[in-house]
Short mmCIF file of C-alpha atoms and ligand atoms in Angstrom, two decimals:
data_model
loop_
_atom_site.label_atom_id
_atom_site.label_comp_id
_atom_site.label_asym_id
_atom_site.label_seq_id
_atom_site.Cartn_x
_atom_site.Cartn_y
_atom_site.Cartn_z
CA MET A 1 76.70 20.29 63.50
CA ARG A 2 77.05 16.63 62.65
CA ILE A 3 73.63 15.11 62.06
CA ILE A 4 72.64 11.50 61.43
CA LEU A 5 69.43 11.27 59.42
CA GLY A 6 67.94 7.79 59.84
CA VAL A 7 65.32 6.75 57.32
CA SER A 8 63.22 3.63 57.83
CA GLY A 9 61.05 1.83 55.35
CA GLY A 10 57.84 3.75 54.89
CA ILE A 11 56.44 5.61 51.93
CA ALA A 12 57.06 8.91 53.77
CA ALA A 13 60.78 8.28 53.11
CA TYR A 14 60.38 10.49 50.06
CA LYS A 15 59.67 13.47 52.34
CA SER A 16 63.01 12.94 54.06
CA VAL A 17 64.78 13.86 50.83
CA LEU A 18 63.51 17.40 51.43
CA LEU A 19 64.40 17.14 55.12
CA LEU A 20 67.96 16.24 54.10
CA ARG A 21 68.12 19.29 51.82
CA LEU A 22 66.84 21.57 54.58
CA LEU A 23 69.42 20.25 57.07
CA ARG A 24 72.20 20.68 54.52
CA GLU A 25 71.02 24.17 53.57
CA ALA A 26 71.07 25.09 57.28
CA GLY A 27 74.81 24.37 57.16
CA HIS A 28 74.93 20.95 58.85
CA SER A 29 76.87 17.91 57.71
CA VAL A 30 74.45 15.04 57.37
CA ARG A 31 75.06 11.32 57.09
CA VAL A 32 72.00 9.39 55.98
CA ILE A 33 71.52 5.89 57.38
CA PRO A 34 68.62 4.20 55.62
CA THR A 35 67.28 0.79 56.55
CA ALA A 36 67.22 -1.90 53.87
CA ALA A 37 63.47 -1.36 53.52
CA ALA A 38 63.93 2.42 53.15
CA LEU A 39 66.22 1.78 50.17
CA ARG A 40 63.28 0.12 48.42
CA PHE A 41 61.48 3.48 48.54
CA VAL A 42 64.38 5.88 47.88
CA GLY A 43 67.69 4.60 46.54
CA ALA A 44 71.17 5.16 47.99
CA ALA A 45 72.14 7.34 45.01
CA THR A 46 69.64 10.01 46.05
CA TRP A 47 70.85 10.10 49.65
CA GLU A 48 74.52 10.05 48.64
CA ALA A 49 74.17 12.76 46.00
CA LEU A 50 72.35 15.12 48.34
CA SER A 51 74.42 14.45 51.46
CA GLY A 52 77.80 14.01 49.77
CA GLU A 53 78.40 10.99 52.01
CA PRO A 54 77.93 7.23 51.70
CA ALA A 55 74.48 5.92 52.58
CA SER A 56 74.68 2.32 53.65
CA ALA A 57 72.21 0.27 55.67
CA ASP A 58 74.70 -2.46 56.44
CA VAL A 59 77.06 -2.80 59.42
CA PHE A 60 79.44 -4.83 57.24
CA ASP A 61 80.23 -1.98 54.83
CA ASP A 62 83.51 -0.18 55.66
CA VAL A 63 84.35 -2.55 58.54
CA PRO A 64 87.74 -0.87 59.29
CA GLY A 65 85.87 2.40 60.01
CA VAL A 66 83.69 0.61 62.62
CA PRO A 67 80.70 2.69 61.49
CA HIS A 68 78.19 0.94 63.77
CA VAL A 69 79.94 2.60 66.73
CA ALA A 70 81.67 5.63 65.22
CA LEU A 71 78.64 7.23 63.57
CA GLY A 72 76.55 7.37 66.75
CA GLN A 73 79.49 8.48 68.89
CA GLY A 74 80.34 11.37 66.57
CA ALA A 75 76.83 12.77 66.14
CA ASP A 76 75.42 16.00 67.60
CA LEU A 77 71.88 14.95 66.70
CA VAL A 78 70.18 11.82 65.41
CA VAL A 79 66.82 12.26 63.72
CA VAL A 80 64.90 9.36 62.26
CA ALA A 81 62.15 10.27 59.78
CA PRO A 82 60.06 8.39 59.04
CA ALA A 83 60.28 6.06 62.04
CA THR A 84 58.10 3.08 61.18
CA ALA A 85 56.32 0.87 63.72
CA ASP A 86 59.05 -1.73 63.13
CA LEU A 87 61.85 0.78 63.72
CA LEU A 88 60.18 1.98 66.94
CA SER A 89 59.89 -1.63 68.09
CA ARG A 90 63.52 -2.43 67.30
CA ALA A 91 64.72 0.78 68.95
CA ALA A 92 62.59 0.15 72.06
CA SER A 93 63.93 -3.37 72.47
CA GLY A 94 67.55 -2.35 71.89
CA ARG A 95 68.08 -4.37 68.72
CA ALA A 96 71.22 -3.65 66.69
CA ASP A 97 70.50 -5.65 63.58
CA ASP A 98 71.36 -2.94 61.08
CA LEU A 99 73.47 0.22 60.95
CA LEU A 100 70.63 2.52 62.02
CA THR A 101 69.60 0.62 65.15
CA ALA A 102 73.28 0.09 66.11
CA THR A 103 73.76 3.86 65.77
CA LEU A 104 70.76 4.50 68.01
CA LEU A 105 72.47 2.40 70.71
CA THR A 106 75.77 4.27 70.50
CA ALA A 107 74.45 7.83 70.17
CA ARG A 108 74.77 9.96 73.32
CA CYS A 109 73.43 13.11 71.67
CA PRO A 110 69.73 14.11 71.44
CA VAL A 111 67.68 11.62 69.44
CA ALA A 112 64.42 12.58 67.71
CA LEU A 113 62.14 10.02 66.11
CA ALA A 114 59.35 11.11 63.76
CA PRO A 115 56.91 8.19 63.59
CA ALA A 116 54.84 7.74 60.45
CA MET A 117 52.49 4.86 59.79
CA HIS A 118 48.84 4.02 59.32
CA THR A 119 46.52 5.07 62.13
CA GLU A 120 45.82 1.47 63.18
CA MET A 121 49.54 0.77 63.62
CA TRP A 122 50.11 4.08 65.45
CA GLU A 123 47.25 3.38 67.85
CA HIS A 124 48.13 -0.28 68.48
CA PRO A 125 49.01 -0.95 72.14
CA ALA A 126 52.38 -2.41 71.06
CA THR A 127 53.34 0.86 69.35
CA ARG A 128 51.96 2.96 72.23
CA THR A 129 54.10 0.94 74.68
CA ASN A 130 57.21 1.30 72.52
CA VAL A 131 56.69 5.06 72.20
CA ALA A 132 56.13 5.46 75.96
CA LEU A 133 59.29 3.45 76.71
CA LEU A 134 61.40 5.46 74.25
CA ARG A 135 60.08 8.72 75.71
CA GLU A 136 60.92 7.49 79.21
CA ARG A 137 64.50 6.93 78.04
CA GLY A 138 64.73 10.53 76.85
CA VAL A 139 64.08 10.01 73.15
CA HIS A 140 62.20 12.96 71.66
CA ILE A 141 59.15 11.81 69.73
CA ILE A 142 57.95 14.23 67.06
CA GLU A 143 54.19 13.69 67.14
CA PRO A 144 52.78 12.56 63.82
CA ALA A 145 50.31 14.85 62.14
CA SER A 146 46.77 13.93 61.15
CA GLY A 147 45.68 14.00 57.56
CA ARG A 148 45.96 12.19 54.26
CA LEU A 149 47.86 8.88 54.52
CA THR A 150 49.23 6.76 51.67
CA GLY A 151 46.00 6.11 49.84
CA ALA A 152 42.61 7.71 50.04
CA ASP A 153 42.46 7.14 53.79
CA SER A 154 43.35 9.76 56.37
CA GLY A 155 43.96 9.88 60.09
CA SER A 156 46.70 10.21 62.66
CA GLY A 157 50.14 8.88 61.66
CA ARG A 158 51.16 11.20 58.86
CA LEU A 159 54.78 12.41 58.79
CA PRO A 160 54.84 16.14 59.66
CA GLU A 161 56.17 18.57 57.05
CA PRO A 162 59.99 18.43 56.64
CA ALA A 163 60.44 22.04 57.78
CA ASP A 164 58.56 21.28 61.01
CA ILE A 165 60.65 18.15 61.66
CA ALA A 166 63.87 20.09 61.02
CA ARG A 167 62.85 22.88 63.39
CA GLU A 168 61.76 20.54 66.20
CA ALA A 169 64.81 18.29 65.88
CA LEU A 170 67.38 21.11 65.59
CA ALA A 171 65.93 22.74 68.70
CA LEU A 172 67.16 19.72 70.66
CA ILE A 173 70.81 20.56 70.04
CA PRO A 174 72.09 22.37 73.14
CA SER A 175 74.31 25.05 71.63
CA SER A 176 74.53 28.83 71.57
CA SER A 177 73.58 28.76 67.90
CA CYS A 178 70.20 27.43 69.04
CA ALA A 179 69.72 30.06 71.75
CA LYS A 180 66.82 31.67 69.89
CA SER A 181 64.95 28.39 69.89
CA GLN A 182 64.91 28.43 73.71
CA ASP A 183 63.50 31.95 73.94
CA LEU A 184 60.52 30.78 76.02
CA ALA A 185 62.71 28.98 78.57
CA GLY A 186 61.45 29.50 82.13
CA LYS A 187 58.07 30.76 80.89
CA SER A 188 54.81 29.07 81.76
CA VAL A 189 52.14 29.14 79.07
CA VAL A 190 48.55 27.94 78.87
CA VAL A 191 47.00 27.18 75.50
CA SER A 192 43.33 26.34 75.06
CA ALA A 193 42.50 24.45 71.89
CA GLY A 194 39.75 22.54 70.15
CA GLY A 195 36.04 23.23 70.21
CA THR A 196 33.65 23.03 73.14
CA ARG A 197 30.59 20.79 73.18
CA GLU A 198 27.52 21.99 75.04
CA PRO A 199 25.24 19.07 75.92
CA ILE A 200 21.63 19.01 74.74
CA ASP A 201 21.06 15.56 76.23
CA PRO A 202 23.41 12.65 77.10
CA VAL A 203 24.14 11.90 73.41
CA ARG A 204 23.82 15.24 71.61
CA TRP A 205 25.62 18.54 71.82
CA ILE A 206 26.05 21.94 70.21
CA GLY A 207 29.58 22.15 68.85
CA ASN A 208 31.75 23.57 66.10
CA ARG A 209 34.25 22.46 63.46
CA SER A 210 37.47 23.41 65.27
CA SER A 211 40.02 20.59 64.95
CA GLY A 212 42.44 21.90 67.59
CA LYS A 213 45.39 21.65 65.16
CA GLN A 214 46.49 25.27 65.48
CA GLY A 215 46.30 25.05 69.28
CA ILE A 216 48.31 21.82 69.29
CA ALA A 217 50.91 23.48 67.07
CA LEU A 218 51.06 26.40 69.52
CA ALA A 219 51.59 24.02 72.44
CA LYS A 220 54.29 22.02 70.66
CA THR A 221 56.23 25.00 69.38
CA ALA A 222 56.14 26.70 72.80
CA ARG A 223 57.49 23.51 74.33
CA THR A 224 60.21 23.27 71.70
CA ARG A 225 61.16 26.86 72.55
CA GLY A 226 61.57 25.94 76.21
CA ALA A 227 58.24 26.87 77.83
CA HIS A 228 56.35 24.80 80.37
CA VAL A 229 53.07 24.23 78.53
CA THR A 230 49.60 23.39 79.79
CA LEU A 231 47.19 22.47 77.03
CA VAL A 232 43.49 22.76 77.85
CA ALA A 233 42.15 20.43 75.18
CA ALA A 234 38.49 20.68 74.25
CA ASN A 235 37.49 17.45 72.52
CA ILE A 236 40.78 16.84 70.70
CA GLU A 237 41.82 13.29 69.86
CA ASP A 238 45.56 13.86 69.33
CA ALA A 239 46.35 15.98 72.37
CA GLU A 240 48.39 13.33 74.17
CA GLY A 241 52.08 14.28 74.34
CA ALA A 242 51.55 17.77 72.88
CA ALA A 243 52.26 19.55 76.19
CA ASP A 244 53.76 19.05 79.64
CA VAL A 245 50.24 18.94 81.10
CA VAL A 246 47.12 18.15 79.07
CA ILE A 247 43.74 18.90 80.65
CA PRO A 248 40.87 17.42 78.65
CA VAL A 249 37.63 19.40 78.84
CA GLU A 250 34.30 19.29 77.09
CA THR A 251 32.22 22.40 77.78
CA CYS A 252 32.83 26.14 78.01
CA LEU A 253 32.41 26.08 81.79
CA GLU A 254 34.95 23.24 82.17
CA LEU A 255 37.36 25.03 79.84
CA ARG A 256 36.94 28.26 81.80
CA GLN A 257 37.73 26.52 85.10
CA ALA A 258 40.80 24.75 83.67
CA VAL A 259 42.17 27.93 82.06
CA ARG A 260 41.64 29.92 85.26
CA ASP A 261 43.28 27.24 87.45
CA ALA A 262 46.31 26.75 85.19
CA GLY A 263 46.45 30.41 84.13
CA ALA A 264 46.92 31.79 87.65
CA ALA A 265 50.66 31.09 87.42
CA ALA A 266 51.06 31.57 83.66
CA ASP A 267 53.10 34.21 81.84
CA VAL A 268 51.04 33.77 78.67
CA ILE A 269 47.52 32.51 77.96
CA VAL A 270 46.54 31.76 74.38
CA MET A 271 42.83 31.24 73.83
CA ALA A 272 42.91 29.28 70.58
CA ALA A 273 39.83 27.22 71.48
CA ALA A 274 36.57 27.82 69.67
CA VAL A 275 34.22 28.30 72.60
CA ALA A 276 30.45 28.10 72.20
CA ASP A 277 28.85 31.46 72.93
CA PHE A 278 25.64 29.80 74.14
CA ARG A 279 24.70 26.53 75.87
CA PRO A 280 21.41 24.71 76.38
CA ALA A 281 19.86 26.11 79.56
CA MET A 282 18.66 22.74 80.80
CA PRO A 283 20.39 19.71 79.21
CA ALA A 284 17.96 16.77 79.30
CA ALA A 285 18.99 14.01 81.72
CA VAL A 286 17.77 11.32 79.30
CA LYS A 287 17.92 11.13 75.52
CA ILE A 288 15.24 13.24 73.86
CA LYS A 289 12.99 10.89 71.86
CA LYS A 290 12.03 11.55 68.25
CA ALA A 291 8.43 10.78 69.20
CA GLN A 292 8.42 13.91 71.39
CA GLY A 293 8.43 15.89 68.14
CA PRO A 294 10.82 18.70 67.19
CA ALA A 295 12.41 19.93 70.41
CA SER A 296 13.06 23.61 70.92
CA ILE A 297 16.14 24.27 72.99
CA ASP A 298 16.43 27.25 75.31
CA LEU A 299 19.93 28.70 75.27
CA VAL A 300 21.77 30.78 77.85
CA GLU A 301 24.89 32.83 77.23
CA ASN A 302 28.26 31.36 78.15
CA PRO A 303 30.83 33.51 79.92
CA ASP A 304 33.35 35.11 77.54
CA ILE A 305 36.51 33.61 79.05
CA LEU A 306 38.86 35.81 77.03
CA ALA A 307 37.00 38.98 78.00
CA GLU A 308 37.17 37.98 81.67
CA LEU A 309 40.93 37.36 81.44
CA ILE A 310 41.39 40.86 80.06
CA ARG A 311 38.93 42.61 82.40
CA GLU A 312 40.40 40.99 85.50
CA PRO A 313 43.89 39.63 84.73
CA LEU A 314 44.79 36.52 86.69
CA ARG A 315 48.32 37.80 87.09
CA ALA A 316 50.04 41.15 86.59
CA GLY A 317 51.97 41.41 83.34
CA GLN A 318 50.35 38.33 81.87
CA VAL A 319 50.12 38.35 78.06
CA VAL A 320 46.72 37.24 76.72
CA VAL A 321 46.27 36.20 73.11
CA GLY A 322 42.86 35.69 71.52
CA PHE A 323 41.74 34.21 68.23
CA ALA A 324 39.11 35.46 65.85
CA ALA A 325 37.96 33.04 63.20
CA GLU A 326 36.05 35.10 60.66
CA THR A 327 34.30 34.43 57.39
CA GLY A 328 34.13 37.00 54.64
CA ASP A 329 34.33 37.43 50.89
CA GLU A 330 37.33 39.73 50.93
CA THR A 331 40.43 39.76 53.13
CA SER A 332 39.77 43.44 53.81
CA GLU A 333 36.28 42.59 55.07
CA VAL A 334 37.67 39.89 57.39
CA LEU A 335 40.34 42.27 58.65
CA GLU A 336 37.72 44.95 59.32
CA TYR A 337 35.76 42.50 61.49
CA GLY A 338 39.05 41.52 63.12
CA ARG A 339 40.03 45.13 63.88
CA ALA A 340 36.64 45.81 65.45
CA LYS A 341 36.94 42.65 67.53
CA ALA A 342 40.50 43.47 68.60
CA ARG A 343 39.34 46.86 69.89
CA ARG A 344 36.28 45.33 71.57
CA LYS A 345 38.16 42.44 73.21
CA GLY A 346 41.35 44.35 74.08
CA ALA A 347 43.57 41.25 74.09
CA ASP A 348 47.31 41.95 73.88
CA LEU A 349 47.23 40.13 70.55
CA LEU A 350 44.33 38.90 68.45
CA ALA A 351 45.07 36.33 65.74
CA VAL A 352 42.56 36.82 62.96
CA ASN A 353 42.09 34.02 60.48
CA VAL A 354 39.71 33.35 57.65
CA VAL A 355 37.62 30.22 58.04
CA GLY A 356 35.17 28.58 55.71
CA GLU A 357 35.11 25.94 53.01
CA GLY A 358 38.62 24.38 52.99
CA LEU A 359 40.07 27.20 55.08
CA GLY A 360 41.25 27.27 58.69
CA PHE A 361 39.29 24.51 60.44
CA GLY A 362 40.88 21.06 60.08
CA THR A 363 43.41 22.08 57.43
CA ALA A 364 47.19 21.64 57.77
CA THR A 365 47.95 25.24 56.84
CA ASN A 366 46.70 28.56 58.08
CA GLU A 367 47.00 32.30 57.47
CA ILE A 368 46.67 34.85 60.24
CA TRP A 369 46.93 38.56 60.87
CA LEU A 370 48.05 39.54 64.35
CA LEU A 371 46.44 42.69 65.67
CA ASN A 372 47.24 44.55 68.87
CA ALA A 373 44.70 45.80 71.43
CA VAL A 374 43.86 48.87 69.34
CA GLY A 375 43.44 46.90 66.13
CA GLU A 376 46.80 47.69 64.49
CA GLN A 377 48.43 44.91 62.50
CA VAL A 378 51.69 43.77 64.12
CA ALA A 379 52.39 40.65 62.03
CA HIS A 380 51.09 38.47 59.23
CA ALA A 381 51.93 34.78 58.88
CA ALA A 382 51.01 32.04 56.44
CA GLY A 383 52.22 28.47 56.17
CA SER A 384 51.99 25.27 58.17
CA LYS A 385 50.20 25.59 61.47
CA ARG A 386 53.57 25.22 63.23
CA GLU A 387 55.05 28.08 61.19
CA VAL A 388 52.05 30.20 62.09
CA ALA A 389 52.43 29.15 65.75
CA ASP A 390 56.09 30.19 65.73
CA ALA A 391 55.12 33.59 64.31
CA ILE A 392 52.61 34.02 67.15
CA TRP A 393 55.28 33.19 69.76
CA ASP A 394 57.68 35.63 68.04
CA ALA A 395 55.04 38.36 68.45
CA VAL A 396 54.42 37.38 72.09
CA ILE A 397 58.15 37.60 72.81
CA ALA A 398 58.34 40.97 71.04
CA LEU A 399 55.75 42.25 73.54
O1 C5P B 401 33.95 36.68 69.87
P1 C5P B 401 34.59 35.43 69.40
O2 C5P B 401 33.91 34.19 69.90
O3 C5P B 401 34.84 35.38 67.92
O4 C5P B 401 36.05 35.49 70.05
C1 C5P B 401 36.93 34.45 69.87
C2 C5P B 401 37.94 34.48 70.98
O5 C5P B 401 37.28 34.53 72.23
C3 C5P B 401 38.78 33.21 71.02
O6 C5P B 401 40.05 33.53 71.52
C4 C5P B 401 37.99 32.33 71.99
O7 C5P B 401 38.85 31.37 72.60
C5 C5P B 401 37.46 33.35 72.97
N1 C5P B 401 36.15 33.02 73.58
C6 C5P B 401 36.07 32.86 74.94
N2 C5P B 401 34.86 32.58 75.53
C7 C5P B 401 33.75 32.49 74.80
C8 C5P B 401 33.81 32.67 73.40
C9 C5P B 401 35.04 32.93 72.81
O8 C5P B 401 37.08 32.97 75.61
N3 C5P B 401 32.60 32.21 75.40
#
């Protein structure tokens, strides 16, 4: 395949060096088109040495070759990583003031943009409008990840890992060589993600540390592999755009209703959400005052949504996947808990992961063991949450 790798001027440009290597190692010919600002972060020599092709930002280089038209016309895929706020703005308004934006206007192949910028810029209404407009025109936006940004700050706007960008962008190429990447085509899946909040009073709740990242990765990878995805998002900030349908929920009971409604027509339900086992019996209608002294809260048990889905399937042949976040000193101990839970819950697959200090919740990487309904291990996966998500879908498809 002929790939154009656009690089705009953000510090994450250094990650695109690895992206270039991955695309080349996958057997593609890659032409890098940096912007002038990108060349201040990573020089042309690096791009040229690794791609084996010229890397110019300027429409006036090689005028007889008419590169500002020819490069876009000849491409099977254009991927821009990082796509800065400025690049998104220029692309949205149809500017053609350098070789990269001119190429974006002439390309008729799939185009993927991987935005990366500080959270404030990513959340600014101008950027939101540009992203919405580009999406409307059929541009594929690779959602930025959350996490450490340039300095000590962190938030949404981080460039995803190069392997994840490569996988998501390559899946856009409609060719038989990508058939595997569409192995969920025609399937409808429901993924619950995040952590429920059970109200104590109008301002307080009982909750948990689940970030929803693994569930978002499951939704995105399923979509990339062709599924129609409904994401039931319990208190997740970055859910927008992660699925075909996003249903925001807060409590266990809301999550249960949303999963049951969307799940009635689903081929697969993945319960990645961390659901509170108990809720306050009588949430106070007004804020509980400190002067009332230490309040004791009566709890009642929440329904086990996963157990219900297995006891009374919403649809014949539906595959149900559960999660078990366990703590333990030894992997063997965690796996023992997991095996007992797999047998107790009886889900088609149970993804067991170790959580605790720096592990599982809120981190960019994960490690899981997939157990079947009788507690036998059918797969093990470790890596980015998208890699782990892909391994879970592989196991679902194998079923
Ligand atoms: O028993 P435990 O809470 O560890 O089981 C976790 C699995 O059960 C997850 O898949 C979670 O989404 C699901 N669950 C549920 N309803 C609950 C509690 C957990 O569906 N009330």
